[in-house]
PDB file of C-alpha atoms and ligand atoms in Angstrom:
ATOM      1  CA  MET A  25      93.782 170.871 206.818  1.00  0.00           C
ATOM      2  CA  ARG A  26      91.257 172.057 204.272  1.00  0.00           C
ATOM      3  CA  VAL A  27      88.444 173.866 206.277  1.00  0.00           C
ATOM      4  CA  GLN A  28      85.014 175.476 205.513  1.00  0.00           C
ATOM      5  CA  MET A  29      85.612 179.090 206.591  1.00  0.00           C
ATOM      6  CA  VAL A  30      83.784 182.287 206.734  1.00  0.00           C
ATOM      7  CA  LEU A  31      85.498 185.631 207.684  1.00  0.00           C
ATOM      8  CA  GLY A  32      83.989 189.062 208.102  1.00  0.00           C
ATOM      9  CA  ASN A  33      86.063 191.926 207.163  1.00  0.00           C
ATOM     10  CA  TRP A  34      84.558 194.890 208.649  1.00  0.00           C
ATOM     11  CA  LYS A  35      86.691 197.414 206.926  1.00  0.00           C
ATOM     12  CA  MET A  36      86.613 200.827 208.657  1.00  0.00           C
ATOM     13  CA  HIS A  37      83.173 200.396 210.473  1.00  0.00           C
ATOM     14  CA  GLY A  38      82.171 199.931 214.014  1.00  0.00           C
ATOM     15  CA  SER A  39      81.590 201.449 217.351  1.00  0.00           C
ATOM     16  CA  LEU A  40      81.727 199.929 220.763  1.00  0.00           C
ATOM     17  CA  VAL A  41      78.036 200.064 221.295  1.00  0.00           C
ATOM     18  CA  GLY A  42      77.414 198.492 217.720  1.00  0.00           C
ATOM     19  CA  ASN A  43      80.199 195.784 217.884  1.00  0.00           C
ATOM     20  CA  LYS A  44      78.591 194.417 220.865  1.00  0.00           C
ATOM     21  CA  THR A  45      75.306 194.160 219.611  1.00  0.00           C
ATOM     22  CA  LEU A  46      76.758 192.354 216.312  1.00  0.00           C
ATOM     23  CA  LEU A  47      79.153 190.085 218.043  1.00  0.00           C
ATOM     24  CA  ASP A  48      76.482 188.970 220.559  1.00  0.00           C
ATOM     25  CA  GLY A  49      74.176 188.347 217.675  1.00  0.00           C
ATOM     26  CA  VAL A  50      76.679 186.481 215.997  1.00  0.00           C
ATOM     27  CA  LEU A  51      77.764 184.164 218.864  1.00  0.00           C
ATOM     28  CA  ALA A  52      73.860 183.315 219.305  1.00  0.00           C
ATOM     29  CA  GLY A  53      73.276 182.833 215.797  1.00  0.00           C
ATOM     30  CA  LEU A  54      76.277 180.694 215.329  1.00  0.00           C
ATOM     31  CA  ALA A  55      75.415 178.200 218.369  1.00  0.00           C
ATOM     32  CA  GLY A  56      75.039 174.917 216.920  1.00  0.00           C
ATOM     33  CA  VAL A  57      76.338 175.597 213.707  1.00  0.00           C
ATOM     34  CA  ASP A  58      78.938 173.065 213.026  1.00  0.00           C
ATOM     35  CA  GLY A  59      81.764 172.275 210.527  1.00  0.00           C
ATOM     36  CA  VAL A  60      82.478 175.779 209.443  1.00  0.00           C
ATOM     37  CA  THR A  61      85.155 178.000 211.176  1.00  0.00           C
ATOM     38  CA  CYS A  62      83.885 181.514 211.267  1.00  0.00           C
ATOM     39  CA  GLY A  63      85.660 184.783 212.415  1.00  0.00           C
ATOM     40  CA  VAL A  64      85.815 188.441 212.175  1.00  0.00           C
ATOM     41  CA  CYS A  65      88.466 190.749 211.081  1.00  0.00           C
ATOM     42  CA  VAL A  66      87.735 193.986 213.012  1.00  0.00           C
ATOM     43  CA  PRO A  67      89.268 197.623 213.148  1.00  0.00           C
ATOM     44  CA  SER A  68      92.517 197.358 215.381  1.00  0.00           C
ATOM     45  CA  PRO A  69      91.089 199.574 218.094  1.00  0.00           C
ATOM     46  CA  TYR A  70      88.501 197.062 218.490  1.00  0.00           C
ATOM     47  CA  LEU A  71      90.489 193.925 218.837  1.00  0.00           C
ATOM     48  CA  PHE A  72      90.424 194.228 222.495  1.00  0.00           C
ATOM     49  CA  GLN A  73      86.753 194.349 222.550  1.00  0.00           C
ATOM     50  CA  ALA A  74      86.483 191.336 220.175  1.00  0.00           C
ATOM     51  CA  GLN A  75      88.820 189.519 222.573  1.00  0.00           C
ATOM     52  CA  PHE A  76      86.843 190.218 225.677  1.00  0.00           C
ATOM     53  CA  ILE A  77      83.499 189.268 223.849  1.00  0.00           C
ATOM     54  CA  LEU A  78      84.700 186.236 221.778  1.00  0.00           C
ATOM     55  CA  GLN A  79      87.185 184.532 223.985  1.00  0.00           C
ATOM     56  CA  GLY A  80      86.015 181.093 224.946  1.00  0.00           C
ATOM     57  CA  SER A  81      83.777 180.863 221.885  1.00  0.00           C
ATOM     58  CA  PRO A  82      84.302 179.226 218.698  1.00  0.00           C
ATOM     59  CA  VAL A  83      84.261 182.402 216.967  1.00  0.00           C
ATOM     60  CA  LEU A  84      87.809 183.710 215.924  1.00  0.00           C
ATOM     61  CA  TRP A  85      88.967 187.429 215.588  1.00  0.00           C
ATOM     62  CA  GLY A  86      91.896 188.953 213.921  1.00  0.00           C
ATOM     63  CA  ALA A  87      93.273 192.009 212.068  1.00  0.00           C
ATOM     64  CA  GLN A  88      92.679 193.483 208.646  1.00  0.00           C
ATOM     65  CA  ASN A  89      96.161 194.413 208.184  1.00  0.00           C
ATOM     66  CA  VAL A  90      99.544 194.261 210.139  1.00  0.00           C
ATOM     67  CA  SER A  91     103.083 195.866 209.997  1.00  0.00           C
ATOM     68  CA  GLN A  92     105.990 193.722 208.662  1.00  0.00           C
ATOM     69  CA  TYR A  93     108.106 195.276 211.199  1.00  0.00           C
ATOM     70  CA  GLU A  94     108.366 193.788 214.692  1.00  0.00           C
ATOM     71  CA  LYS A  95     108.806 197.385 216.560  1.00  0.00           C
ATOM     72  CA  GLY A  96     110.149 200.615 216.418  1.00  0.00           C
ATOM     73  CA  ALA A  97     109.533 203.973 214.832  1.00  0.00           C
ATOM     74  CA  TYR A  98     106.744 203.133 212.622  1.00  0.00           C
ATOM     75  CA  THR A  99     103.962 205.563 213.627  1.00  0.00           C
ATOM     76  CA  GLY A 100     100.407 204.298 213.317  1.00  0.00           C
ATOM     77  CA  GLU A 101     101.352 200.558 212.601  1.00  0.00           C
ATOM     78  CA  VAL A 102     100.381 197.520 214.531  1.00  0.00           C
ATOM     79  CA  SER A 103     102.961 194.735 215.019  1.00  0.00           C
ATOM     80  CA  VAL A 104     102.271 190.826 215.227  1.00  0.00           C
ATOM     81  CA  SER A 105     103.322 190.724 218.659  1.00  0.00           C
ATOM     82  CA  MET A 106     100.328 193.335 219.465  1.00  0.00           C
ATOM     83  CA  LEU A 107      98.062 191.041 217.690  1.00  0.00           C
ATOM     84  CA  ARG A 108      99.090 188.166 219.657  1.00  0.00           C
ATOM     85  CA  ASP A 109      98.674 190.037 222.892  1.00  0.00           C
ATOM     86  CA  LEU A 110      94.944 190.674 221.750  1.00  0.00           C
ATOM     87  CA  GLY A 111      94.261 186.883 220.992  1.00  0.00           C
ATOM     88  CA  CYS A 112      94.272 187.246 217.353  1.00  0.00           C
ATOM     89  CA  SER A 113      94.609 184.041 215.526  1.00  0.00           C
ATOM     90  CA  LEU A 114      94.538 185.646 212.157  1.00  0.00           C
ATOM     91  CA  THR A 115      95.219 188.652 209.963  1.00  0.00           C
ATOM     92  CA  LEU A 116      94.427 189.639 206.560  1.00  0.00           C
ATOM     93  CA  VAL A 117      97.367 190.541 204.346  1.00  0.00           C
ATOM     94  CA  GLY A 118      97.469 192.101 200.745  1.00  0.00           C
ATOM     95  CA  HIS A 119      93.649 193.122 200.799  1.00  0.00           C
ATOM     96  CA  SER A 120      92.985 195.070 197.547  1.00  0.00           C
ATOM     97  CA  GLU A 121      92.429 198.267 199.470  1.00  0.00           C
ATOM     98  CA  ARG A 122      95.853 197.942 201.124  1.00  0.00           C
ATOM     99  CA  ARG A 123      97.383 197.455 197.763  1.00  0.00           C
ATOM    100  CA  ALA A 124      95.315 200.216 195.906  1.00  0.00           C
ATOM    101  CA  ILE A 125      95.011 202.839 198.290  1.00  0.00           C
ATOM    102  CA  TYR A 126      97.927 202.303 200.346  1.00  0.00           C
ATOM    103  CA  GLY A 127     100.388 201.193 197.651  1.00  0.00           C
ATOM    104  CA  GLU A 128     101.197 197.776 199.421  1.00  0.00           C
ATOM    105  CA  SER A 129     103.661 195.928 196.701  1.00  0.00           C
ATOM    106  CA  ASP A 130     103.517 192.140 196.439  1.00  0.00           C
ATOM    107  CA  ALA A 131     106.989 192.306 198.138  1.00  0.00           C
ATOM    108  CA  THR A 132     105.445 194.165 201.244  1.00  0.00           C
ATOM    109  CA  VAL A 133     102.777 191.748 201.341  1.00  0.00           C
ATOM    110  CA  ALA A 134     105.009 188.824 201.316  1.00  0.00           C
ATOM    111  CA  GLU A 135     106.801 190.260 204.410  1.00  0.00           C
ATOM    112  CA  LYS A 136     103.820 190.751 206.098  1.00  0.00           C
ATOM    113  CA  PHE A 137     102.683 187.206 205.607  1.00  0.00           C
ATOM    114  CA  VAL A 138     106.036 185.825 206.864  1.00  0.00           C
ATOM    115  CA  ALA A 139     106.000 188.177 210.000  1.00  0.00           C
ATOM    116  CA  ALA A 140     102.281 187.156 210.886  1.00  0.00           C
ATOM    117  CA  GLN A 141     103.247 183.392 210.291  1.00  0.00           C
ATOM    118  CA  GLN A 142     106.513 183.750 212.526  1.00  0.00           C
ATOM    119  CA  ALA A 143     104.438 185.067 215.344  1.00  0.00           C
ATOM    120  CA  GLY A 144     101.884 182.259 215.152  1.00  0.00           C
ATOM    121  CA  ILE A 145      99.160 184.100 213.493  1.00  0.00           C
ATOM    122  CA  LYS A 146      97.609 182.693 210.489  1.00  0.00           C
ATOM    123  CA  PRO A 147      97.821 185.060 207.170  1.00  0.00           C
ATOM    124  CA  VAL A 148      94.801 185.427 205.237  1.00  0.00           C
ATOM    125  CA  LEU A 149      96.176 186.141 201.934  1.00  0.00           C
ATOM    126  CA  CYS A 150      94.090 188.087 199.594  1.00  0.00           C
ATOM    127  CA  VAL A 151      94.518 188.279 195.697  1.00  0.00           C
ATOM    128  CA  GLY A 152      92.663 189.341 192.952  1.00  0.00           C
ATOM    129  CA  GLU A 153      92.482 191.133 189.745  1.00  0.00           C
ATOM    130  CA  THR A 154      91.032 194.454 188.706  1.00  0.00           C
ATOM    131  CA  LEU A 155      88.234 195.021 186.055  1.00  0.00           C
ATOM    132  CA  ASP A 156      90.885 196.262 183.662  1.00  0.00           C
ATOM    133  CA  GLU A 157      93.118 193.122 184.111  1.00  0.00           C
ATOM    134  CA  ARG A 158      90.061 190.804 183.815  1.00  0.00           C
ATOM    135  CA  GLU A 159      89.124 192.266 180.466  1.00  0.00           C
ATOM    136  CA  LYS A 160      92.578 192.119 179.265  1.00  0.00           C
ATOM    137  CA  ASN A 161      92.360 188.316 179.931  1.00  0.00           C
ATOM    138  CA  ILE A 162      95.267 188.460 182.425  1.00  0.00           C
ATOM    139  CA  THR A 163      93.345 187.268 185.870  1.00  0.00           C
ATOM    140  CA  ASN A 164      95.293 184.266 186.250  1.00  0.00           C
ATOM    141  CA  ASP A 165      98.644 185.946 185.602  1.00  0.00           C
ATOM    142  CA  VAL A 166      97.814 188.589 188.263  1.00  0.00           C
ATOM    143  CA  VAL A 167      96.671 185.989 190.896  1.00  0.00           C
ATOM    144  CA  LYS A 168      99.728 183.791 190.094  1.00  0.00           C
ATOM    145  CA  ARG A 169     102.175 186.823 190.577  1.00  0.00           C
ATOM    146  CA  GLN A 170     100.576 187.870 193.631  1.00  0.00           C
ATOM    147  CA  ILE A 171     100.708 184.439 195.399  1.00  0.00           C
ATOM    148  CA  MET A 172     104.233 183.353 193.929  1.00  0.00           C
ATOM    149  CA  ALA A 173     105.865 186.565 195.683  1.00  0.00           C
ATOM    150  CA  VAL A 174     104.723 185.081 198.817  1.00  0.00           C
ATOM    151  CA  VAL A 175     105.749 181.628 198.085  1.00  0.00           C
ATOM    152  CA  GLU A 176     109.164 182.921 196.964  1.00  0.00           C
ATOM    153  CA  LYS A 177     109.600 184.823 200.202  1.00  0.00           C
ATOM    154  CA  ALA A 178     108.032 182.190 202.623  1.00  0.00           C
ATOM    155  CA  GLY A 179     108.707 179.082 200.831  1.00  0.00           C
ATOM    156  CA  LEU A 180     106.136 176.459 199.666  1.00  0.00           C
ATOM    157  CA  ASP A 181     105.909 174.789 203.300  1.00  0.00           C
ATOM    158  CA  ALA A 182     104.616 177.957 204.578  1.00  0.00           C
ATOM    159  CA  MET A 183     101.466 177.788 202.357  1.00  0.00           C
ATOM    160  CA  THR A 184     100.396 174.599 204.587  1.00  0.00           C
ATOM    161  CA  ASN A 185      99.494 177.271 207.469  1.00  0.00           C
ATOM    162  CA  CYS A 186      97.495 179.813 205.681  1.00  0.00           C
ATOM    163  CA  VAL A 187      94.365 180.913 204.032  1.00  0.00           C
ATOM    164  CA  LEU A 188      93.924 182.343 200.733  1.00  0.00           C
ATOM    165  CA  ALA A 189      91.181 184.743 199.464  1.00  0.00           C
ATOM    166  CA  TYR A 190      90.317 185.215 196.055  1.00  0.00           C
ATOM    167  CA  GLU A 191      88.611 188.687 195.752  1.00  0.00           C
ATOM    168  CA  PRO A 192      88.159 190.152 192.441  1.00  0.00           C
ATOM    169  CA  VAL A 193      88.556 193.966 192.841  1.00  0.00           C
ATOM    170  CA  TRP A 194      85.645 194.758 190.398  1.00  0.00           C
ATOM    171  CA  ALA A 195      83.301 192.577 192.843  1.00  0.00           C
ATOM    172  CA  ILE A 196      84.242 194.252 196.123  1.00  0.00           C
ATOM    173  CA  GLY A 197      81.543 196.494 197.289  1.00  0.00           C
ATOM    174  CA  THR A 198      79.889 196.795 193.814  1.00  0.00           C
ATOM    175  CA  GLY A 199      77.151 194.288 194.278  1.00  0.00           C
ATOM    176  CA  LYS A 200      78.678 192.566 191.295  1.00  0.00           C
ATOM    177  CA  THR A 201      79.457 188.968 192.377  1.00  0.00           C
ATOM    178  CA  ALA A 202      81.681 186.932 190.383  1.00  0.00           C
ATOM    179  CA  SER A 203      79.576 184.023 188.914  1.00  0.00           C
ATOM    180  CA  PRO A 204      80.097 180.902 190.642  1.00  0.00           C
ATOM    181  CA  GLN A 205      81.607 179.466 187.611  1.00  0.00           C
ATOM    182  CA  GLN A 206      83.980 182.564 187.220  1.00  0.00           C
ATOM    183  CA  ALA A 207      85.167 182.104 191.011  1.00  0.00           C
ATOM    184  CA  GLN A 208      85.542 178.519 190.729  1.00  0.00           C
ATOM    185  CA  ASP A 209      87.725 178.930 187.396  1.00  0.00           C
ATOM    186  CA  VAL A 210      90.156 180.989 189.366  1.00  0.00           C
ATOM    187  CA  HIS A 211      90.016 178.840 192.492  1.00  0.00           C
ATOM    188  CA  ALA A 212      90.789 175.718 190.541  1.00  0.00           C
ATOM    189  CA  PHE A 213      93.485 177.801 188.959  1.00  0.00           C
ATOM    190  CA  ILE A 214      95.125 178.683 192.377  1.00  0.00           C
ATOM    191  CA  ARG A 215      94.807 175.032 193.422  1.00  0.00           C
ATOM    192  CA  ALA A 216      96.456 173.867 190.315  1.00  0.00           C
ATOM    193  CA  LEU A 217      99.544 176.281 190.838  1.00  0.00           C
ATOM    194  CA  PHE A 218     100.374 174.055 193.817  1.00  0.00           C
ATOM    195  CA  ALA A 219      99.177 170.612 192.736  1.00  0.00           C
ATOM    196  CA  ASP A 220     102.281 169.935 190.524  1.00  0.00           C
ATOM    197  CA  LYS A 221     104.619 170.756 193.609  1.00  0.00           C
ATOM    198  CA  ASP A 222     102.687 169.182 196.363  1.00  0.00           C
ATOM    199  CA  ALA A 223      99.422 167.456 195.806  1.00  0.00           C
ATOM    200  CA  GLU A 224      98.514 167.120 199.254  1.00  0.00           C
ATOM    201  CA  LEU A 225      99.279 170.735 199.920  1.00  0.00           C
ATOM    202  CA  ALA A 226      96.865 171.575 197.049  1.00  0.00           C
ATOM    203  CA  GLN A 227      94.257 169.585 198.265  1.00  0.00           C
ATOM    204  CA  ASN A 228      94.290 170.890 201.727  1.00  0.00           C
ATOM    205  CA  LEU A 229      94.451 174.700 200.712  1.00  0.00           C
ATOM    206  CA  THR A 230      91.643 176.629 201.981  1.00  0.00           C
ATOM    207  CA  ILE A 231      90.411 179.197 199.447  1.00  0.00           C
ATOM    208  CA  LEU A 232      87.942 181.652 200.335  1.00  0.00           C
ATOM    209  CA  TYR A 233      85.595 183.676 197.912  1.00  0.00           C
ATOM    210  CA  GLY A 234      85.044 187.507 198.611  1.00  0.00           C
ATOM    211  CA  GLY A 235      83.156 190.228 196.663  1.00  0.00           C
ATOM    212  CA  SER A 236      79.519 191.016 197.291  1.00  0.00           C
ATOM    213  CA  VAL A 237      78.854 187.813 198.770  1.00  0.00           C
ATOM    214  CA  LYS A 238      75.354 187.914 200.563  1.00  0.00           C
ATOM    215  CA  ALA A 239      73.011 185.298 202.344  1.00  0.00           C
ATOM    216  CA  SER A 240      71.190 185.127 198.635  1.00  0.00           C
ATOM    217  CA  ASN A 241      74.305 184.156 196.422  1.00  0.00           C
ATOM    218  CA  ALA A 242      76.433 182.170 199.120  1.00  0.00           C
ATOM    219  CA  ALA A 243      75.039 178.713 198.939  1.00  0.00           C
ATOM    220  CA  GLU A 244      75.547 178.705 195.166  1.00  0.00           C
ATOM    221  CA  LEU A 245      79.189 180.111 195.467  1.00  0.00           C
ATOM    222  CA  PHE A 246      80.033 177.631 198.312  1.00  0.00           C
ATOM    223  CA  SER A 247      78.729 174.492 196.417  1.00  0.00           C
ATOM    224  CA  MET A 248      81.569 174.919 193.993  1.00  0.00           C
ATOM    225  CA  PRO A 249      84.031 172.310 194.353  1.00  0.00           C
ATOM    226  CA  ASP A 250      87.154 174.727 195.053  1.00  0.00           C
ATOM    227  CA  ILE A 251      85.179 177.322 196.960  1.00  0.00           C
ATOM    228  CA  ASP A 252      85.653 176.765 200.652  1.00  0.00           C
ATOM    229  CA  GLY A 253      83.999 179.568 202.041  1.00  0.00           C
ATOM    230  CA  GLY A 254      83.977 183.368 201.855  1.00  0.00           C
ATOM    231  CA  LEU A 255      85.524 186.612 203.002  1.00  0.00           C
ATOM    232  CA  ILE A 256      82.662 189.032 203.525  1.00  0.00           C
ATOM    233  CA  GLY A 257      82.705 192.707 203.618  1.00  0.00           C
ATOM    234  CA  GLY A 258      79.424 194.483 203.887  1.00  0.00           C
ATOM    235  CA  ALA A 259      77.128 191.643 204.788  1.00  0.00           C
ATOM    236  CA  SER A 260      79.315 190.771 207.739  1.00  0.00           C
ATOM    237  CA  LEU A 261      77.877 194.011 209.358  1.00  0.00           C
ATOM    238  CA  ASP A 262      74.597 192.550 209.387  1.00  0.00           C
ATOM    239  CA  THR A 263      73.991 189.750 211.935  1.00  0.00           C
ATOM    240  CA  THR A 264      71.384 188.059 210.092  1.00  0.00           C
ATOM    241  CA  GLU A 265      73.282 187.940 206.969  1.00  0.00           C
ATOM    242  CA  PHE A 266      76.333 186.982 208.303  1.00  0.00           C
ATOM    243  CA  VAL A 267      74.943 184.362 210.060  1.00  0.00           C
ATOM    244  CA  SER A 268      73.066 182.764 206.932  1.00  0.00           C
ATOM    245  CA  ILE A 269      76.457 182.839 205.377  1.00  0.00           C
ATOM    246  CA  CYS A 270      78.172 180.979 207.658  1.00  0.00           C
ATOM    247  CA  LYS A 271      75.197 178.362 207.511  1.00  0.00           C
ATOM    248  CA  ALA A 272      75.804 178.327 203.842  1.00  0.00           C
ATOM    249  CA  ALA A 273      79.242 177.233 204.210  1.00  0.00           C
ATOM    250  CA  GLN A 274      78.495 174.114 206.608  1.00  0.00           C
ATOM    251  CA  PRO A 275      79.693 170.945 204.751  1.00  0.00           C
ATOM    252  CA  LYS A 276      76.932 169.410 202.878  1.00  0.00           C
ATOM    253  CA  ALA A 277      76.711 166.422 205.165  1.00  0.00           C
ATOM    254  CA  ALA A 278      76.348 168.509 208.253  1.00  0.00           C
TER     255      ALA A 278
HETATM  256  P1  13P B  16      82.022 193.252 199.974  1.00  0.00           P
HETATM  257  O1  13P B  16      81.431 191.653 200.655  1.00  0.00           O
HETATM  258  O2  13P B  16      81.419 193.968 200.794  1.00  0.00           O
HETATM  259  O3  13P B  16      82.227 193.095 198.446  1.00  0.00           O
HETATM  260  O4  13P B  16      83.570 193.114 200.326  1.00  0.00           O
HETATM  261  C1  13P B  16      84.448 192.123 200.252  1.00  0.00           C
HETATM  262  C2  13P B  16      85.759 192.378 200.825  1.00  0.00           C
HETATM  263  O5  13P B  16      86.619 193.145 200.270  1.00  0.00           O
HETATM  264  C3  13P B  16      86.035 191.387 201.878  1.00  0.00           C
HETATM  265  O6  13P B  16      87.321 191.639 202.425  1.00  0.00           O
END
């Protein structure tokens, strides 16, 4: 089902003491907020703490990355079954920082997507173009390639049980948000990729926008017809900002 959703991606930030303050604040701030699914993707060492604090609440928690392998000699990696042990309901896969800094290919991202799904953890597939790619007018080609690598590996049906996140690389952490229309155009393109194959699936896909979303620009972005919420980096580390962004994603009737 297409849901309104806001996820925080803390990236490599946090501390035991700071996380508790932030999560307690988010829980309090989101009390009474309806119609939007909120969650946090915390660094792996803090998943246990997130589980402890968020269990039984409506706020989801998940990882920022996961191994494509189930177990074995993969020093430093975290498996899907470990995420399941820690109560994660979702994990990011293919974040642009994983692709750019750690060299994750489309094929690797597709393997991670499948591994997560098979373990009952919803993958949040991140896609997006660099500035250079946008300037070359190949944004849609890049996004299509990134998505189709997953569809080919996982199958079309698998797309009914995932979240997509469009995050233009040039907008991440730069303060340069895509304009609502720029984001909408790519979201509509993504939905259209599926529409000819399965109209219902396309209609029900949750597609988040990420890249310098703040309380001050969230409502305008989320008002676009194909933007179903956000994947929030920097602003998810500030309770007031994050709660405001979650509120901005509430369905208009709520
Ligand atoms: P910022 O919101 O800090 O631009 O980060 C976006 C992001 O990468 C979320 O995954």
